[in-house]
């Protein structure tokens, strides 16, 4: 499903080059459950954003289902993201003036789904992440962990084929975090390809395999049976 | 240092009362190191924000160093926070157009400290959280864990007498998280009173004692020796 070849991502700050990712290559098969771990600043979010077509690499090629992503214009990329990819952002990106319900329903608005169906599905998704009694709260009327769960519900509402989760349990207590991972793993069991960036070793060890990043490189690959 | 009596914090959403904190009472002595744990949405950030004089309770009294906080106007509260309290926010609150250096220096600007001293101390503080090579980056040029570390450096730069940390290691890998907690504990050893909200049991068990929140109440108090 995902074929990365010699991906580089660099920036320039104060005239100096900064390498977020250096020559990264990896294949991820449909239906896999891959965890990405590594120190703060090692390039995990950068890698996930490139896979999610939210960031263009500086060098290298990315084939998504055998299609060369660099050949797609912004409109085509946006369509691809909308229909195929669910993204749980590390910094949320919720709409401040919409309620939890409105935020979760937003992808369905873009897909032209009628209002009554949107309401029903958003309500159900929020229930599945333990927020049934917070559906009418706006983001600033929610705890940070509750906002994170709204982001999770929004990411899975369109039943994407690829789920990219950047620290999905980072602001959750152990119990809530486990409930979330069980929910996501049940979706993976039904065929959802899942890539999870995490600092939590309990989350990482539930994946099929783990990519360990260090200073912009994949420094280690661990197979499920070796964890 | 901190005396909370029958603190209640409630909101109204859609005509319904929401209790973030219900009848909470606790004393915290100068120099203590207290952890606050509990499920997502249980009231931890609300409690910390009231202690930090960022949020006024709906009911109850709060004495900070024997002074009734409810009798202080906004100007006096702002002075108190500026000079005595360092706050590591769960959602950062960095200034987007300032660099890491500028963000860390901001409390010193308010205190009238001269530019050369601000530069030197901000540089040193960022070095102590592992960001020596990121000082000129703005928040959107930093990873989320790097932003969190800028927030930590900013919170300790004015050598406050009380440090309030809301999930200080939430976006950090285990190693970076340990380095941060060792830094904060070294300050506690020198007399800094510290209250840390955390979902990480490894962080919680390093405190003198732990308050366990549940649905807006302190449901359990654990002494250091019993952890
Ligand atoms: N402005 C508000 N209006 C209405 N309800 C609110 C508001 N702020 C917080 N709440 C509610 O108060 C409760 C406590 O929120 P708080 O942020 O203190 O939780 P928390 O323990 O810090 O959670 P987390 O671990 O997710 O950060 C939550 O259920 C939240 O929905
Ligand atoms: N726009 C940018 N300009 C310059 N440098 C950047 C930019 N975005 C990211 N970086 C740098 O690239 C590196 C990788 O960032 P990335 O966000 O991928 O890290 P991460 O592994 O997700 O970290 P964390 O665990 O803290 O979230 C970091 O050192 C960061 O400072
Ligand atoms: Mg990241
Ligand atoms: Mg909180």
Short mmCIF file of N, CA, C and O in Angstrom, two decimals, chain A residues 99-143:
data_model
loop_
_atom_site.label_atom_id
_atom_site.label_comp_id
_atom_site.label_asym_id
_atom_site.label_seq_id
_atom_site.Cartn_x
_atom_site.Cartn_y
_atom_site.Cartn_z
N UNK A 99 -19.16 22.18 17.93
CA UNK A 99 -19.20 21.26 19.07
C UNK A 99 -18.45 19.97 18.72
O UNK A 99 -18.00 19.79 17.58
N UNK A 100 -18.33 19.08 19.70
CA UNK A 100 -17.72 17.77 19.45
C UNK A 100 -18.46 17.10 18.29
O UNK A 100 -17.84 16.56 17.37
N UNK A 101 -19.78 17.15 18.34
CA UNK A 101 -20.62 16.56 17.29
C UNK A 101 -20.30 17.18 15.93
O UNK A 101 -20.11 16.47 14.93
N UNK A 102 -20.23 18.49 15.89
CA UNK A 102 -19.95 19.21 14.64
C UNK A 102 -18.58 18.88 14.08
O UNK A 102 -18.41 18.73 12.87
N UNK A 103 -17.60 18.77 14.96
CA UNK A 103 -16.24 18.44 14.53
C UNK A 103 -16.16 17.03 13.94
O UNK A 103 -15.52 16.82 12.91
N UNK A 104 -16.82 16.09 14.60
CA UNK A 104 -16.78 14.71 14.12
C UNK A 104 -17.56 14.58 12.80
O UNK A 104 -17.20 13.81 11.91
N UNK A 105 -18.61 15.38 12.65
CA UNK A 105 -19.44 15.32 11.45
C UNK A 105 -18.79 15.97 10.23
O UNK A 105 -19.18 15.71 9.09
N UNK A 106 -17.80 16.80 10.46
CA UNK A 106 -17.21 17.60 9.37
C UNK A 106 -16.76 16.80 8.14
O UNK A 106 -17.11 17.17 7.02
N UNK A 107 -16.03 15.70 8.30
CA UNK A 107 -15.66 14.92 7.10
C UNK A 107 -16.88 14.44 6.32
O UNK A 107 -16.82 14.31 5.09
N UNK A 108 -17.99 14.18 7.02
CA UNK A 108 -19.20 13.71 6.34
C UNK A 108 -19.88 14.85 5.58
O UNK A 108 -20.51 14.64 4.53
N UNK A 109 -19.75 16.07 6.10
CA UNK A 109 -20.26 17.24 5.38
C UNK A 109 -19.56 17.34 4.03
O UNK A 109 -20.20 17.49 2.99
N UNK A 110 -18.23 17.21 4.04
CA UNK A 110 -17.45 17.30 2.80
C UNK A 110 -17.80 16.20 1.82
O UNK A 110 -17.69 16.36 0.61
N UNK A 111 -18.25 15.05 2.36
CA UNK A 111 -18.58 13.91 1.50
C UNK A 111 -20.05 13.95 1.07
O UNK A 111 -20.52 13.02 0.41
N UNK A 112 -20.76 15.00 1.45
CA UNK A 112 -22.15 15.14 0.99
C UNK A 112 -23.15 14.22 1.66
O UNK A 112 -24.23 13.96 1.13
N UNK A 113 -22.81 13.73 2.84
CA UNK A 113 -23.72 12.82 3.54
C UNK A 113 -24.83 13.64 4.20
O UNK A 113 -24.55 14.69 4.80
N UNK A 114 -26.10 13.19 4.12
CA UNK A 114 -27.22 13.99 4.63
C UNK A 114 -27.18 14.16 6.15
O UNK A 114 -26.65 13.33 6.89
N UNK A 115 -27.79 15.27 6.61
CA UNK A 115 -27.70 15.69 8.01
C UNK A 115 -28.13 14.65 9.02
O UNK A 115 -27.48 14.47 10.05
N UNK A 116 -29.24 13.96 8.78
CA UNK A 116 -29.74 13.01 9.78
C UNK A 116 -28.76 11.85 9.96
O UNK A 116 -28.52 11.39 11.08
N UNK A 117 -28.16 11.40 8.84
CA UNK A 117 -27.18 10.32 8.93
C UNK A 117 -25.90 10.79 9.63
O UNK A 117 -25.29 10.08 10.42
N UNK A 118 -25.51 12.04 9.35
CA UNK A 118 -24.32 12.61 10.00
C UNK A 118 -24.50 12.63 11.51
O UNK A 118 -23.61 12.24 12.28
N UNK A 119 -25.65 13.12 11.93
CA UNK A 119 -25.97 13.24 13.36
C UNK A 119 -25.87 11.88 14.06
O UNK A 119 -25.22 11.73 15.09
N UNK A 120 -26.51 10.89 13.42
CA UNK A 120 -26.55 9.55 14.01
C UNK A 120 -25.14 8.94 14.11
O UNK A 120 -24.73 8.44 15.14
N UNK A 121 -24.37 9.05 13.01
CA UNK A 121 -23.04 8.42 13.00
C UNK A 121 -22.06 9.15 13.93
O UNK A 121 -21.24 8.51 14.59
N UNK A 122 -22.15 10.49 13.99
CA UNK A 122 -21.26 11.25 14.87
C UNK A 122 -21.57 10.94 16.33
O UNK A 122 -20.66 10.78 17.15
N UNK A 123 -22.84 10.84 16.65
CA UNK A 123 -23.26 10.50 18.02
C UNK A 123 -22.69 9.13 18.42
O UNK A 123 -22.12 8.95 19.50
N UNK A 124 -22.82 8.17 17.51
CA UNK A 124 -22.33 6.81 17.76
C UNK A 124 -20.81 6.78 17.93
O UNK A 124 -20.27 6.14 18.83
N UNK A 125 -20.11 7.51 17.05
CA UNK A 125 -18.64 7.54 17.13
C UNK A 125 -18.17 8.15 18.45
O UNK A 125 -17.23 7.67 19.08
N UNK A 126 -18.83 9.22 18.88
CA UNK A 126 -18.45 9.85 20.16
C UNK A 126 -18.76 8.93 21.33
O UNK A 126 -18.02 8.89 22.32
N UNK A 127 -19.83 8.17 21.22
CA UNK A 127 -20.14 7.18 22.26
C UNK A 127 -19.05 6.13 22.36
O UNK A 127 -18.65 5.72 23.45
N UNK A 128 -18.53 5.72 21.19
CA UNK A 128 -17.51 4.66 21.18
C UNK A 128 -16.18 5.11 21.80
O UNK A 128 -15.34 4.28 22.13
N UNK A 129 -15.98 6.43 21.97
CA UNK A 129 -14.76 6.91 22.63
C UNK A 129 -15.07 7.50 24.01
O UNK A 129 -14.28 8.24 24.57
N UNK A 130 -16.26 7.17 24.55
CA UNK A 130 -16.60 7.55 25.91
C UNK A 130 -17.04 9.00 26.08
O UNK A 130 -16.97 9.55 27.18
N UNK A 131 -17.55 9.64 25.01
CA UNK A 131 -17.92 11.06 25.10
C UNK A 131 -19.41 11.30 24.84
O UNK A 131 -19.79 12.39 24.42
N UNK A 132 -20.24 10.30 25.11
CA UNK A 132 -21.68 10.43 24.86
C UNK A 132 -22.28 11.65 25.59
O UNK A 132 -23.19 12.30 25.08
N UNK A 133 -21.74 11.98 26.76
CA UNK A 133 -22.31 13.09 27.53
C UNK A 133 -21.57 14.41 27.31
O UNK A 133 -21.72 15.36 28.09
N UNK A 134 -20.76 14.48 26.25
CA UNK A 134 -20.02 15.72 25.96
C UNK A 134 -20.23 16.18 24.52
O UNK A 134 -19.49 17.05 24.03
N UNK A 135 -21.23 15.64 23.82
CA UNK A 135 -21.37 15.87 22.38
C UNK A 135 -21.63 17.33 22.02
O UNK A 135 -21.27 17.79 20.93
N UNK A 136 -22.25 18.08 22.92
CA UNK A 136 -22.57 19.48 22.61
C UNK A 136 -21.54 20.47 23.15
O UNK A 136 -21.72 21.68 23.05
N UNK A 137 -20.45 19.96 23.71
CA UNK A 137 -19.38 20.83 24.21
C UNK A 137 -18.48 21.25 23.05
O UNK A 137 -18.15 20.44 22.18
N UNK A 138 -18.04 22.49 23.06
CA UNK A 138 -17.03 22.93 22.11
C UNK A 138 -15.65 22.57 22.66
O UNK A 138 -15.51 22.27 23.84
N UNK A 139 -14.62 22.60 21.81
CA UNK A 139 -13.29 22.18 22.29
C UNK A 139 -12.84 22.86 23.59
O UNK A 139 -12.28 22.18 24.47
N UNK A 140 -13.11 24.16 23.74
CA UNK A 140 -12.65 24.84 24.97
C UNK A 140 -13.52 24.51 26.18
O UNK A 140 -13.30 25.03 27.27
N UNK A 141 -14.54 23.67 25.99
CA UNK A 141 -15.36 23.19 27.11
C UNK A 141 -15.08 21.71 27.39
O UNK A 141 -15.86 21.02 28.04
N UNK A 142 -13.96 21.24 26.86
CA UNK A 142 -13.55 19.85 27.04
C UNK A 142 -12.16 19.78 27.66
O UNK A 142 -11.34 20.69 27.46
N UNK A 143 -11.90 18.69 28.40
CA UNK A 143 -10.52 18.47 28.86
C UNK A 143 -9.66 18.11 27.64
O UNK A 143 -10.18 17.78 26.57
#
